[in-house]
Amino acid sequence: MSHVSANTPFAPLGIAVLTVSDTRGFAEDGSGDLLSARLTDAGHTLVERCIVPDNIYRIRAVVSKWVVRDDIQVVLVNGGTGFTTRDTTPEALAPLFDKAVDGYGELFRHLSLATIGTSTIQSRAVAGLIDRTLVFAMPGSPKACATAWDGILLEQLDARTRPCNFVAMVLPHGSSCASRQSEAAPGEALSEMQSGEEIDA
C-alpha cells in the first residue's frame, strides 16, 4: 500500500484539462470544473483548459500543442472513451504515446466496478507518457473524473507518494522513487537485509 513520505517536499505540477464533447460548453462542463478544482485544491497549477469536439485530429492537435510546452507536465482528458462511433479519444492519443501506462486503465476499471458494476468494461480509459508529459484520459462524467482523480491521480501526481509516483518522470530534477528500504527505520532496514528478503522498488 502506498504511503506519504514526510521527508519529501510536495512538487506542484502544471496541468492542462481537455474536455472532449460535441455538446458541452464551459457552462455545462461539470467534469472540467471538477478536475480543475481537484488539481488546484491538491496544490497543482491549472495552466490551460479547453473543450474540443469528438474528433481524432482536433484532440491530437490540442494535446500535441500542450505536450511540447515546458509549463505543462500533465494533461487530463475527459470524454470520448466509450464505444460509440463518436468515441475516439483512445485512438487519438495512443499513436502519440512513447510508453502506455496500462495499469491506469486497469486500476480505473477496477475502482469503477464498485459503483457501476460490469458496465466498467465499457470504459476505455487510457494513459501514456509523451516525452516528459503524462496524459491521462477518462470518461466524461463527473463521477468518473472523481474516481480517476481521487482513486489514482491524487497520489500518483504527488512526489511524496511512496513507494513510487510519476512526478520524477515529468520534472527535470524530480527525485526518483525511493525503495521501501530507504523509507524504513534503520532497525527495520537492517532486519530486512539480514533476512535476505528482496526490497521492492
mmCIF file of N, CA and C in Angstrom, residues 56-174:
data_model
loop_
_atom_site.group_PDB
_atom_site.id
_atom_site.type_symbol
_atom_site.label_atom_id
_atom_site.label_comp_id
_atom_site.label_asym_id
_atom_site.label_seq_id
_atom_site.Cartn_x
_atom_site.Cartn_y
_atom_site.Cartn_z
ATOM 1 N N ILE A 56 -10.776 12.931 -33.790
ATOM 2 C CA ILE A 56 -9.408 12.458 -33.557
ATOM 3 C C ILE A 56 -8.375 13.547 -33.769
ATOM 4 N N TYR A 57 -8.501 14.299 -34.839
ATOM 5 C CA TYR A 57 -7.452 15.240 -35.211
ATOM 6 C C TYR A 57 -7.503 16.512 -34.371
ATOM 7 N N ARG A 58 -8.695 16.903 -33.941
ATOM 8 C CA ARG A 58 -8.794 18.049 -33.031
ATOM 9 C C ARG A 58 -8.200 17.707 -31.671
ATOM 10 N N ILE A 59 -8.455 16.480 -31.204
ATOM 11 C CA ILE A 59 -7.884 16.042 -29.925
ATOM 12 C C ILE A 59 -6.361 16.006 -30.013
ATOM 13 N N ARG A 60 -5.850 15.375 -31.073
ATOM 14 C CA ARG A 60 -4.396 15.275 -31.234
ATOM 15 C C ARG A 60 -3.748 16.641 -31.356
ATOM 16 N N ALA A 61 -4.412 17.574 -32.038
ATOM 17 C CA ALA A 61 -3.833 18.901 -32.242
ATOM 18 C C ALA A 61 -3.617 19.615 -30.919
ATOM 19 N N VAL A 62 -4.625 19.561 -30.042
ATOM 20 C CA VAL A 62 -4.503 20.245 -28.746
ATOM 21 C C VAL A 62 -3.462 19.565 -27.873
ATOM 22 N N VAL A 63 -3.533 18.233 -27.777
ATOM 23 C CA VAL A 63 -2.581 17.512 -26.925
ATOM 24 C C VAL A 63 -1.157 17.692 -27.439
ATOM 25 N N SER A 64 -0.972 17.635 -28.750
ATOM 26 C CA SER A 64 0.378 17.816 -29.322
ATOM 27 C C SER A 64 0.920 19.200 -29.020
ATOM 28 N N LYS A 65 0.064 20.203 -29.014
ATOM 29 C CA LYS A 65 0.491 21.567 -28.693
ATOM 30 C C LYS A 65 0.887 21.676 -27.225
ATOM 31 N N TRP A 66 0.153 20.997 -26.360
ATOM 32 C CA TRP A 66 0.409 21.111 -24.924
ATOM 33 C C TRP A 66 1.660 20.344 -24.487
ATOM 34 N N VAL A 67 1.907 19.164 -25.071
ATOM 35 C CA VAL A 67 2.999 18.332 -24.554
ATOM 36 C C VAL A 67 4.382 18.896 -24.851
ATOM 37 N N VAL A 68 4.482 19.870 -25.750
ATOM 38 C CA VAL A 68 5.787 20.467 -26.021
ATOM 39 C C VAL A 68 6.037 21.715 -25.174
ATOM 40 N N ARG A 69 5.073 22.085 -24.351
ATOM 41 C CA ARG A 69 5.236 23.267 -23.502
ATOM 42 C C ARG A 69 5.948 22.907 -22.203
ATOM 43 N N ASP A 70 6.877 23.740 -21.789
ATOM 44 C CA ASP A 70 7.633 23.484 -20.573
ATOM 45 C C ASP A 70 6.808 23.675 -19.305
ATOM 46 N N ASP A 71 5.703 24.429 -19.412
ATOM 47 C CA ASP A 71 4.912 24.699 -18.206
ATOM 48 C C ASP A 71 3.787 23.693 -17.994
ATOM 49 N N ILE A 72 3.686 22.686 -18.848
ATOM 50 C CA ILE A 72 2.671 21.650 -18.698
ATOM 51 C C ILE A 72 3.360 20.298 -18.553
ATOM 52 N N GLN A 73 3.155 19.665 -17.418
ATOM 53 C CA GLN A 73 3.717 18.331 -17.178
ATOM 54 C C GLN A 73 2.672 17.217 -17.293
ATOM 55 N N VAL A 74 1.397 17.578 -17.145
ATOM 56 C CA VAL A 74 0.326 16.579 -17.161
ATOM 57 C C VAL A 74 -0.860 17.119 -17.956
ATOM 58 N N VAL A 75 -1.472 16.257 -18.757
ATOM 59 C CA VAL A 75 -2.700 16.595 -19.478
ATOM 60 C C VAL A 75 -3.791 15.626 -19.030
ATOM 61 N N LEU A 76 -4.917 16.167 -18.583
ATOM 62 C CA LEU A 76 -6.069 15.362 -18.193
ATOM 63 C C LEU A 76 -7.141 15.509 -19.258
ATOM 64 N N VAL A 77 -7.530 14.401 -19.868
ATOM 65 C CA VAL A 77 -8.533 14.411 -20.932
ATOM 66 C C VAL A 77 -9.770 13.684 -20.426
ATOM 67 N N ASN A 78 -10.930 14.325 -20.527
ATOM 68 C CA ASN A 78 -12.165 13.638 -20.152
ATOM 69 C C ASN A 78 -13.131 13.617 -21.323
ATOM 70 N N GLY A 79 -13.765 12.440 -21.506
ATOM 71 C CA GLY A 79 -14.732 12.275 -22.580
ATOM 72 C C GLY A 79 -14.195 11.481 -23.752
ATOM 73 N N GLY A 80 -15.110 10.842 -24.488
ATOM 74 C CA GLY A 80 -14.748 10.139 -25.712
ATOM 75 C C GLY A 80 -14.078 8.802 -25.520
ATOM 76 N N THR A 81 -14.265 8.165 -24.341
ATOM 77 C CA THR A 81 -13.571 6.898 -24.077
ATOM 78 C C THR A 81 -14.494 5.680 -24.136
ATOM 79 N N GLY A 82 -15.720 5.870 -24.614
ATOM 80 C CA GLY A 82 -16.655 4.758 -24.674
ATOM 81 C C GLY A 82 -16.561 3.997 -25.993
ATOM 82 N N PHE A 83 -17.697 3.409 -26.413
ATOM 83 C CA PHE A 83 -17.709 2.558 -27.598
ATOM 84 C C PHE A 83 -18.621 3.067 -28.710
ATOM 85 N N THR A 84 -19.160 4.267 -28.591
ATOM 86 C CA THR A 84 -19.991 4.773 -29.680
ATOM 87 C C THR A 84 -19.098 5.183 -30.848
ATOM 88 N N THR A 85 -19.710 5.427 -31.983
ATOM 89 C CA THR A 85 -18.923 5.790 -33.168
ATOM 90 C C THR A 85 -18.202 7.116 -32.985
ATOM 91 N N ARG A 86 -18.687 7.974 -32.099
ATOM 92 C CA ARG A 86 -18.055 9.270 -31.868
ATOM 93 C C ARG A 86 -16.958 9.216 -30.799
ATOM 94 N N ASP A 87 -16.824 8.084 -30.104
ATOM 95 C CA ASP A 87 -15.828 7.973 -29.035
ATOM 96 C C ASP A 87 -14.483 7.570 -29.618
ATOM 97 N N THR A 88 -13.595 8.542 -29.780
ATOM 98 C CA THR A 88 -12.317 8.283 -30.455
ATOM 99 C C THR A 88 -11.109 8.769 -29.666
ATOM 100 N N THR A 89 -11.293 9.127 -28.394
ATOM 101 C CA THR A 89 -10.162 9.639 -27.615
ATOM 102 C C THR A 89 -9.001 8.650 -27.540
ATOM 103 N N PRO A 90 -9.230 7.357 -27.233
ATOM 104 C CA PRO A 90 -8.089 6.426 -27.196
ATOM 105 C C PRO A 90 -7.357 6.329 -28.533
ATOM 106 N N GLU A 91 -8.116 6.324 -29.638
ATOM 107 C CA GLU A 91 -7.488 6.257 -30.961
ATOM 108 C C GLU A 91 -6.687 7.522 -31.268
ATOM 109 N N ALA A 92 -7.152 8.653 -30.731
ATOM 110 C CA ALA A 92 -6.423 9.908 -30.941
ATOM 111 C C ALA A 92 -5.109 9.928 -30.182
ATOM 112 N N LEU A 93 -5.113 9.379 -28.977
ATOM 113 C CA LEU A 93 -3.948 9.503 -28.097
ATOM 114 C C LEU A 93 -2.914 8.392 -28.265
ATOM 115 N N ALA A 94 -3.363 7.163 -28.473
ATOM 116 C CA ALA A 94 -2.444 6.020 -28.461
ATOM 117 C C ALA A 94 -1.253 6.172 -29.407
ATOM 118 N N PRO A 95 -1.435 6.685 -30.640
ATOM 119 C CA PRO A 95 -0.269 6.822 -31.525
ATOM 120 C C PRO A 95 0.761 7.834 -31.025
ATOM 121 N N LEU A 96 0.358 8.715 -30.112
ATOM 122 C CA LEU A 96 1.274 9.730 -29.601
ATOM 123 C C LEU A 96 2.126 9.220 -28.436
ATOM 124 N N PHE A 97 1.690 8.137 -27.796
ATOM 125 C CA PHE A 97 2.373 7.663 -26.589
ATOM 126 C C PHE A 97 3.739 7.059 -26.912
ATOM 127 N N ASP A 98 4.759 7.493 -26.177
ATOM 128 C CA ASP A 98 6.049 6.810 -26.213
ATOM 129 C C ASP A 98 5.964 5.521 -25.405
ATOM 130 N N LYS A 99 5.264 5.605 -24.270
ATOM 131 C CA LYS A 99 5.008 4.438 -23.425
ATOM 132 C C LYS A 99 3.587 4.536 -22.902
ATOM 133 N N ALA A 100 2.843 3.437 -23.001
ATOM 134 C CA ALA A 100 1.496 3.406 -22.442
ATOM 135 C C ALA A 100 1.565 3.063 -20.959
ATOM 136 N N VAL A 101 0.686 3.671 -20.172
ATOM 137 C CA VAL A 101 0.575 3.349 -18.751
ATOM 138 C C VAL A 101 -0.631 2.415 -18.614
ATOM 139 N N ASP A 102 -0.420 1.149 -18.911
ATOM 140 C CA ASP A 102 -1.518 0.194 -18.947
ATOM 141 C C ASP A 102 -2.223 0.054 -17.603
ATOM 142 N N GLY A 103 -1.471 0.157 -16.532
ATOM 143 C CA GLY A 103 -2.047 -0.026 -15.208
ATOM 144 C C GLY A 103 -3.088 1.012 -14.843
ATOM 145 N N TYR A 104 -3.023 2.181 -15.470
ATOM 146 C CA TYR A 104 -4.013 3.226 -15.174
ATOM 147 C C TYR A 104 -5.416 2.778 -15.569
ATOM 148 N N GLY A 105 -5.572 2.314 -16.812
ATOM 149 C CA GLY A 105 -6.878 1.852 -17.253
ATOM 150 C C GLY A 105 -7.360 0.655 -16.467
ATOM 151 N N GLU A 106 -6.445 -0.251 -16.160
ATOM 152 C CA GLU A 106 -6.805 -1.428 -15.382
ATOM 153 C C GLU A 106 -7.313 -1.036 -13.995
ATOM 154 N N LEU A 107 -6.596 -0.135 -13.338
ATOM 155 C CA LEU A 107 -6.989 0.284 -11.994
ATOM 156 C C LEU A 107 -8.268 1.108 -12.026
ATOM 157 N N PHE A 108 -8.427 1.953 -13.042
ATOM 158 C CA PHE A 108 -9.646 2.749 -13.146
ATOM 159 C C PHE A 108 -10.869 1.839 -13.253
ATOM 160 N N ARG A 109 -10.802 0.829 -14.099
ATOM 161 C CA ARG A 109 -11.930 -0.083 -14.248
ATOM 162 C C ARG A 109 -12.175 -0.887 -12.978
ATOM 163 N N HIS A 110 -11.114 -1.235 -12.278
ATOM 164 C CA HIS A 110 -11.261 -1.941 -11.000
ATOM 165 C C HIS A 110 -12.003 -1.068 -9.983
ATOM 166 N N LEU A 111 -11.630 0.202 -9.892
ATOM 167 C CA LEU A 111 -12.282 1.099 -8.952
ATOM 168 C C LEU A 111 -13.737 1.362 -9.350
ATOM 169 N N SER A 112 -13.996 1.463 -10.653
ATOM 170 C CA SER A 112 -15.347 1.733 -11.139
ATOM 171 C C SER A 112 -16.299 0.567 -10.911
ATOM 172 N N LEU A 113 -15.768 -0.633 -10.781
ATOM 173 C CA LEU A 113 -16.597 -1.813 -10.591
ATOM 174 C C LEU A 113 -17.512 -1.664 -9.376
ATOM 175 N N ALA A 114 -17.016 -0.999 -8.336
ATOM 176 C CA ALA A 114 -17.800 -0.848 -7.106
ATOM 177 C C ALA A 114 -19.034 0.027 -7.299
ATOM 178 N N THR A 115 -19.000 0.918 -8.284
ATOM 179 C CA THR A 115 -20.115 1.854 -8.454
ATOM 180 C C THR A 115 -20.984 1.559 -9.674
ATOM 181 N N ILE A 116 -20.392 1.032 -10.753
ATOM 182 C CA ILE A 116 -21.203 0.794 -11.958
ATOM 183 C C ILE A 116 -21.218 -0.665 -12.383
ATOM 184 N N GLY A 117 -20.663 -1.549 -11.571
ATOM 185 C CA GLY A 117 -20.701 -2.968 -11.869
ATOM 186 C C GLY A 117 -19.959 -3.330 -13.140
ATOM 187 N N THR A 118 -20.485 -4.341 -13.831
ATOM 188 C CA THR A 118 -19.779 -4.824 -15.016
ATOM 189 C C THR A 118 -19.772 -3.828 -16.169
ATOM 190 N N SER A 119 -20.552 -2.773 -16.073
ATOM 191 C CA SER A 119 -20.512 -1.736 -17.114
ATOM 192 C C SER A 119 -19.137 -1.089 -17.210
ATOM 193 N N THR A 120 -18.299 -1.312 -16.207
ATOM 194 C CA THR A 120 -16.952 -0.749 -16.235
ATOM 195 C C THR A 120 -16.148 -1.246 -17.433
ATOM 196 N N ILE A 121 -16.520 -2.401 -18.011
ATOM 197 C CA ILE A 121 -15.749 -2.898 -19.157
ATOM 198 C C ILE A 121 -15.956 -2.027 -20.387
ATOM 199 N N GLN A 122 -16.961 -1.144 -20.358
ATOM 200 C CA GLN A 122 -17.182 -0.257 -21.494
ATOM 201 C C GLN A 122 -16.389 1.043 -21.392
ATOM 202 N N SER A 123 -15.564 1.143 -20.372
ATOM 203 C CA SER A 123 -14.676 2.306 -20.240
ATOM 204 C C SER A 123 -13.327 1.983 -20.862
ATOM 205 N N ARG A 124 -12.895 2.841 -21.799
ATOM 206 C CA ARG A 124 -11.587 2.662 -22.419
ATOM 207 C C ARG A 124 -10.622 3.741 -21.922
ATOM 208 N N ALA A 125 -10.577 3.918 -20.617
ATOM 209 C CA ALA A 125 -9.639 4.879 -20.026
ATOM 210 C C ALA A 125 -8.215 4.461 -20.365
ATOM 211 N N VAL A 126 -7.421 5.402 -20.850
ATOM 212 C CA VAL A 126 -6.046 5.112 -21.256
ATOM 213 C C VAL A 126 -5.122 6.209 -20.723
ATOM 214 N N ALA A 127 -3.840 5.888 -20.675
ATOM 215 C CA ALA A 127 -2.840 6.877 -20.267
ATOM 216 C C ALA A 127 -1.511 6.534 -20.907
ATOM 217 N N GLY A 128 -0.655 7.539 -21.010
ATOM 218 C CA GLY A 128 0.660 7.295 -21.575
ATOM 219 C C GLY A 128 1.602 8.457 -21.337
ATOM 220 N N LEU A 129 2.852 8.207 -21.617
ATOM 221 C CA LEU A 129 3.908 9.211 -21.487
ATOM 222 C C LEU A 129 4.322 9.659 -22.878
ATOM 223 N N ILE A 130 4.260 10.979 -23.111
ATOM 224 C CA ILE A 130 4.716 11.568 -24.371
ATOM 225 C C ILE A 130 5.891 12.470 -24.035
ATOM 226 N N ASP A 131 7.086 12.031 -24.403
ATOM 227 C CA ASP A 131 8.308 12.713 -23.992
ATOM 228 C C ASP A 131 8.319 12.772 -22.466
ATOM 229 N N ARG A 132 8.236 13.951 -21.862
ATOM 230 C CA ARG A 132 8.182 14.026 -20.400
ATOM 231 C C ARG A 132 6.821 14.533 -19.928
ATOM 232 N N THR A 133 5.785 14.308 -20.708
ATOM 233 C CA THR A 133 4.450 14.757 -20.340
ATOM 234 C C THR A 133 3.530 13.550 -20.182
ATOM 235 N N LEU A 134 2.807 13.497 -19.070
ATOM 236 C CA LEU A 134 1.850 12.431 -18.828
ATOM 237 C C LEU A 134 0.477 12.843 -19.330
ATOM 238 N N VAL A 135 -0.205 11.921 -20.000
ATOM 239 C CA VAL A 135 -1.558 12.167 -20.487
ATOM 240 C C VAL A 135 -2.472 11.075 -19.935
ATOM 241 N N PHE A 136 -3.530 11.496 -19.239
ATOM 242 C CA PHE A 136 -4.493 10.559 -18.665
ATOM 243 C C PHE A 136 -5.867 10.857 -19.255
ATOM 244 N N ALA A 137 -6.498 9.848 -19.853
ATOM 245 C CA ALA A 137 -7.838 10.015 -20.408
ATOM 246 C C ALA A 137 -8.828 9.206 -19.592
ATOM 247 N N MET A 138 -10.005 9.790 -19.375
ATOM 248 C CA MET A 138 -11.029 9.170 -18.537
ATOM 249 C C MET A 138 -12.398 9.463 -19.125
ATOM 250 N N PRO A 139 -13.429 8.747 -18.696
ATOM 251 C CA PRO A 139 -14.779 9.050 -19.178
ATOM 252 C C PRO A 139 -15.194 10.475 -18.833
ATOM 253 N N GLY A 140 -16.244 10.948 -19.503
ATOM 254 C CA GLY A 140 -16.626 12.348 -19.383
ATOM 255 C C GLY A 140 -17.583 12.696 -18.268
ATOM 256 N N SER A 141 -18.022 11.734 -17.460
ATOM 257 C CA SER A 141 -18.938 12.062 -16.368
ATOM 258 C C SER A 141 -18.166 12.578 -15.163
ATOM 259 N N PRO A 142 -18.743 13.504 -14.394
ATOM 260 C CA PRO A 142 -18.071 13.986 -13.188
ATOM 261 C C PRO A 142 -17.724 12.865 -12.215
ATOM 262 N N LYS A 143 -18.607 11.868 -12.080
ATOM 263 C CA LYS A 143 -18.331 10.762 -11.162
ATOM 264 C C LYS A 143 -17.090 9.985 -11.604
ATOM 265 N N ALA A 144 -16.971 9.748 -12.921
ATOM 266 C CA ALA A 144 -15.805 9.029 -13.430
ATOM 267 C C ALA A 144 -14.527 9.845 -13.235
ATOM 268 N N CYS A 145 -14.625 11.155 -13.443
ATOM 269 C CA CYS A 145 -13.453 12.021 -13.234
ATOM 270 C C CYS A 145 -13.039 12.028 -11.770
ATOM 271 N N ALA A 146 -14.014 12.006 -10.870
ATOM 272 C CA ALA A 146 -13.711 11.951 -9.439
ATOM 273 C C ALA A 146 -13.033 10.624 -9.099
ATOM 274 N N THR A 147 -13.499 9.535 -9.700
ATOM 275 C CA THR A 147 -12.878 8.232 -9.467
ATOM 276 C C THR A 147 -11.423 8.238 -9.911
ATOM 277 N N ALA A 148 -11.168 8.790 -11.092
ATOM 278 C CA ALA A 148 -9.798 8.832 -11.612
ATOM 279 C C ALA A 148 -8.901 9.690 -10.740
ATOM 280 N N TRP A 149 -9.386 10.876 -10.369
ATOM 281 C CA TRP A 149 -8.539 11.778 -9.579
ATOM 282 C C TRP A 149 -8.349 11.270 -8.149
ATOM 283 N N ASP A 150 -9.465 11.010 -7.468
ATOM 284 C CA ASP A 150 -9.380 10.642 -6.056
ATOM 285 C C ASP A 150 -8.735 9.281 -5.845
ATOM 286 N N GLY A 151 -8.998 8.346 -6.764
ATOM 287 C CA GLY A 151 -8.518 6.988 -6.565
ATOM 288 C C GLY A 151 -7.145 6.695 -7.129
ATOM 289 N N ILE A 152 -6.669 7.532 -8.064
ATOM 290 C CA ILE A 152 -5.387 7.248 -8.725
ATOM 291 C C ILE A 152 -4.474 8.469 -8.801
ATOM 292 N N LEU A 153 -4.969 9.523 -9.436
ATOM 293 C CA LEU A 153 -4.085 10.633 -9.808
ATOM 294 C C LEU A 153 -3.635 11.473 -8.626
ATOM 295 N N LEU A 154 -4.475 11.650 -7.633
ATOM 296 C CA LEU A 154 -4.084 12.445 -6.468
ATOM 297 C C LEU A 154 -2.777 11.940 -5.878
ATOM 298 N N GLU A 155 -2.652 10.637 -5.728
ATOM 299 C CA GLU A 155 -1.427 10.063 -5.163
ATOM 300 C C GLU A 155 -0.303 9.990 -6.183
ATOM 301 N N GLN A 156 -0.607 9.557 -7.401
ATOM 302 C CA GLN A 156 0.452 9.334 -8.373
ATOM 303 C C GLN A 156 1.055 10.621 -8.933
ATOM 304 N N LEU A 157 0.386 11.750 -8.721
ATOM 305 C CA LEU A 157 0.943 13.041 -9.118
ATOM 306 C C LEU A 157 1.473 13.810 -7.913
ATOM 307 N N ASP A 158 1.710 13.101 -6.829
ATOM 308 C CA ASP A 158 2.258 13.685 -5.599
ATOM 309 C C ASP A 158 3.645 13.101 -5.365
ATOM 310 N N ALA A 159 4.670 13.948 -5.365
ATOM 311 C CA ALA A 159 6.059 13.492 -5.219
ATOM 312 C C ALA A 159 6.307 12.786 -3.898
ATOM 313 N N ARG A 160 5.416 12.965 -2.944
ATOM 314 C CA ARG A 160 5.611 12.358 -1.624
ATOM 315 C C ARG A 160 5.120 10.923 -1.539
ATOM 316 N N THR A 161 4.378 10.465 -2.557
ATOM 317 C CA THR A 161 3.801 9.120 -2.518
ATOM 318 C C THR A 161 4.891 8.068 -2.695
ATOM 319 N N ARG A 162 4.908 7.106 -1.795
ATOM 320 C CA ARG A 162 5.855 6.010 -1.837
ATOM 321 C C ARG A 162 5.090 4.685 -1.837
ATOM 322 N N PRO A 163 5.621 3.641 -2.477
ATOM 323 C CA PRO A 163 6.996 3.545 -2.967
ATOM 324 C C PRO A 163 7.266 4.198 -4.317
ATOM 325 N N CYS A 164 6.244 4.547 -5.103
ATOM 326 C CA CYS A 164 6.506 5.152 -6.407
ATOM 327 C C CYS A 164 5.425 6.144 -6.801
ATOM 328 N N ASN A 165 5.812 7.124 -7.622
ATOM 329 C CA ASN A 165 4.882 8.081 -8.214
ATOM 330 C C ASN A 165 5.464 8.516 -9.556
ATOM 331 N N PHE A 166 4.681 9.299 -10.303
ATOM 332 C CA PHE A 166 5.098 9.690 -11.648
ATOM 333 C C PHE A 166 5.837 11.026 -11.720
ATOM 334 N N VAL A 167 5.964 11.728 -10.621
ATOM 335 C CA VAL A 167 6.498 13.090 -10.671
ATOM 336 C C VAL A 167 7.920 13.138 -11.210
ATOM 337 N N ALA A 168 8.745 12.185 -10.817
ATOM 338 C CA ALA A 168 10.137 12.174 -11.276
ATOM 339 C C ALA A 168 10.251 12.043 -12.791
ATOM 340 N N MET A 169 9.218 11.492 -13.429
ATOM 341 C CA MET A 169 9.265 11.295 -14.875
ATOM 342 C C MET A 169 8.957 12.559 -15.659
ATOM 343 N N VAL A 170 8.314 13.535 -14.996
ATOM 344 C CA VAL A 170 7.891 14.726 -15.733
ATOM 345 C C VAL A 170 8.592 16.010 -15.295
ATOM 346 N N LEU A 171 9.276 15.979 -14.172
ATOM 347 C CA LEU A 171 10.039 17.147 -13.736
ATOM 348 C C LEU A 171 11.510 16.913 -13.998
ATOM 349 N N PRO A 172 12.218 17.901 -14.558
ATOM 350 C CA PRO A 172 13.638 17.717 -14.901
ATOM 351 C C PRO A 172 14.500 17.277 -13.734
ATOM 352 N N HIS A 173 14.179 17.770 -12.529
ATOM 353 C CA HIS A 173 15.008 17.441 -11.371
ATOM 354 C C HIS A 173 14.203 16.689 -10.317
ATOM 355 N N GLY A 174 13.183 15.943 -10.762
ATOM 356 C CA GLY A 174 12.372 15.184 -9.817
ATOM 357 C C GLY A 174 13.176 14.064 -9.188
#
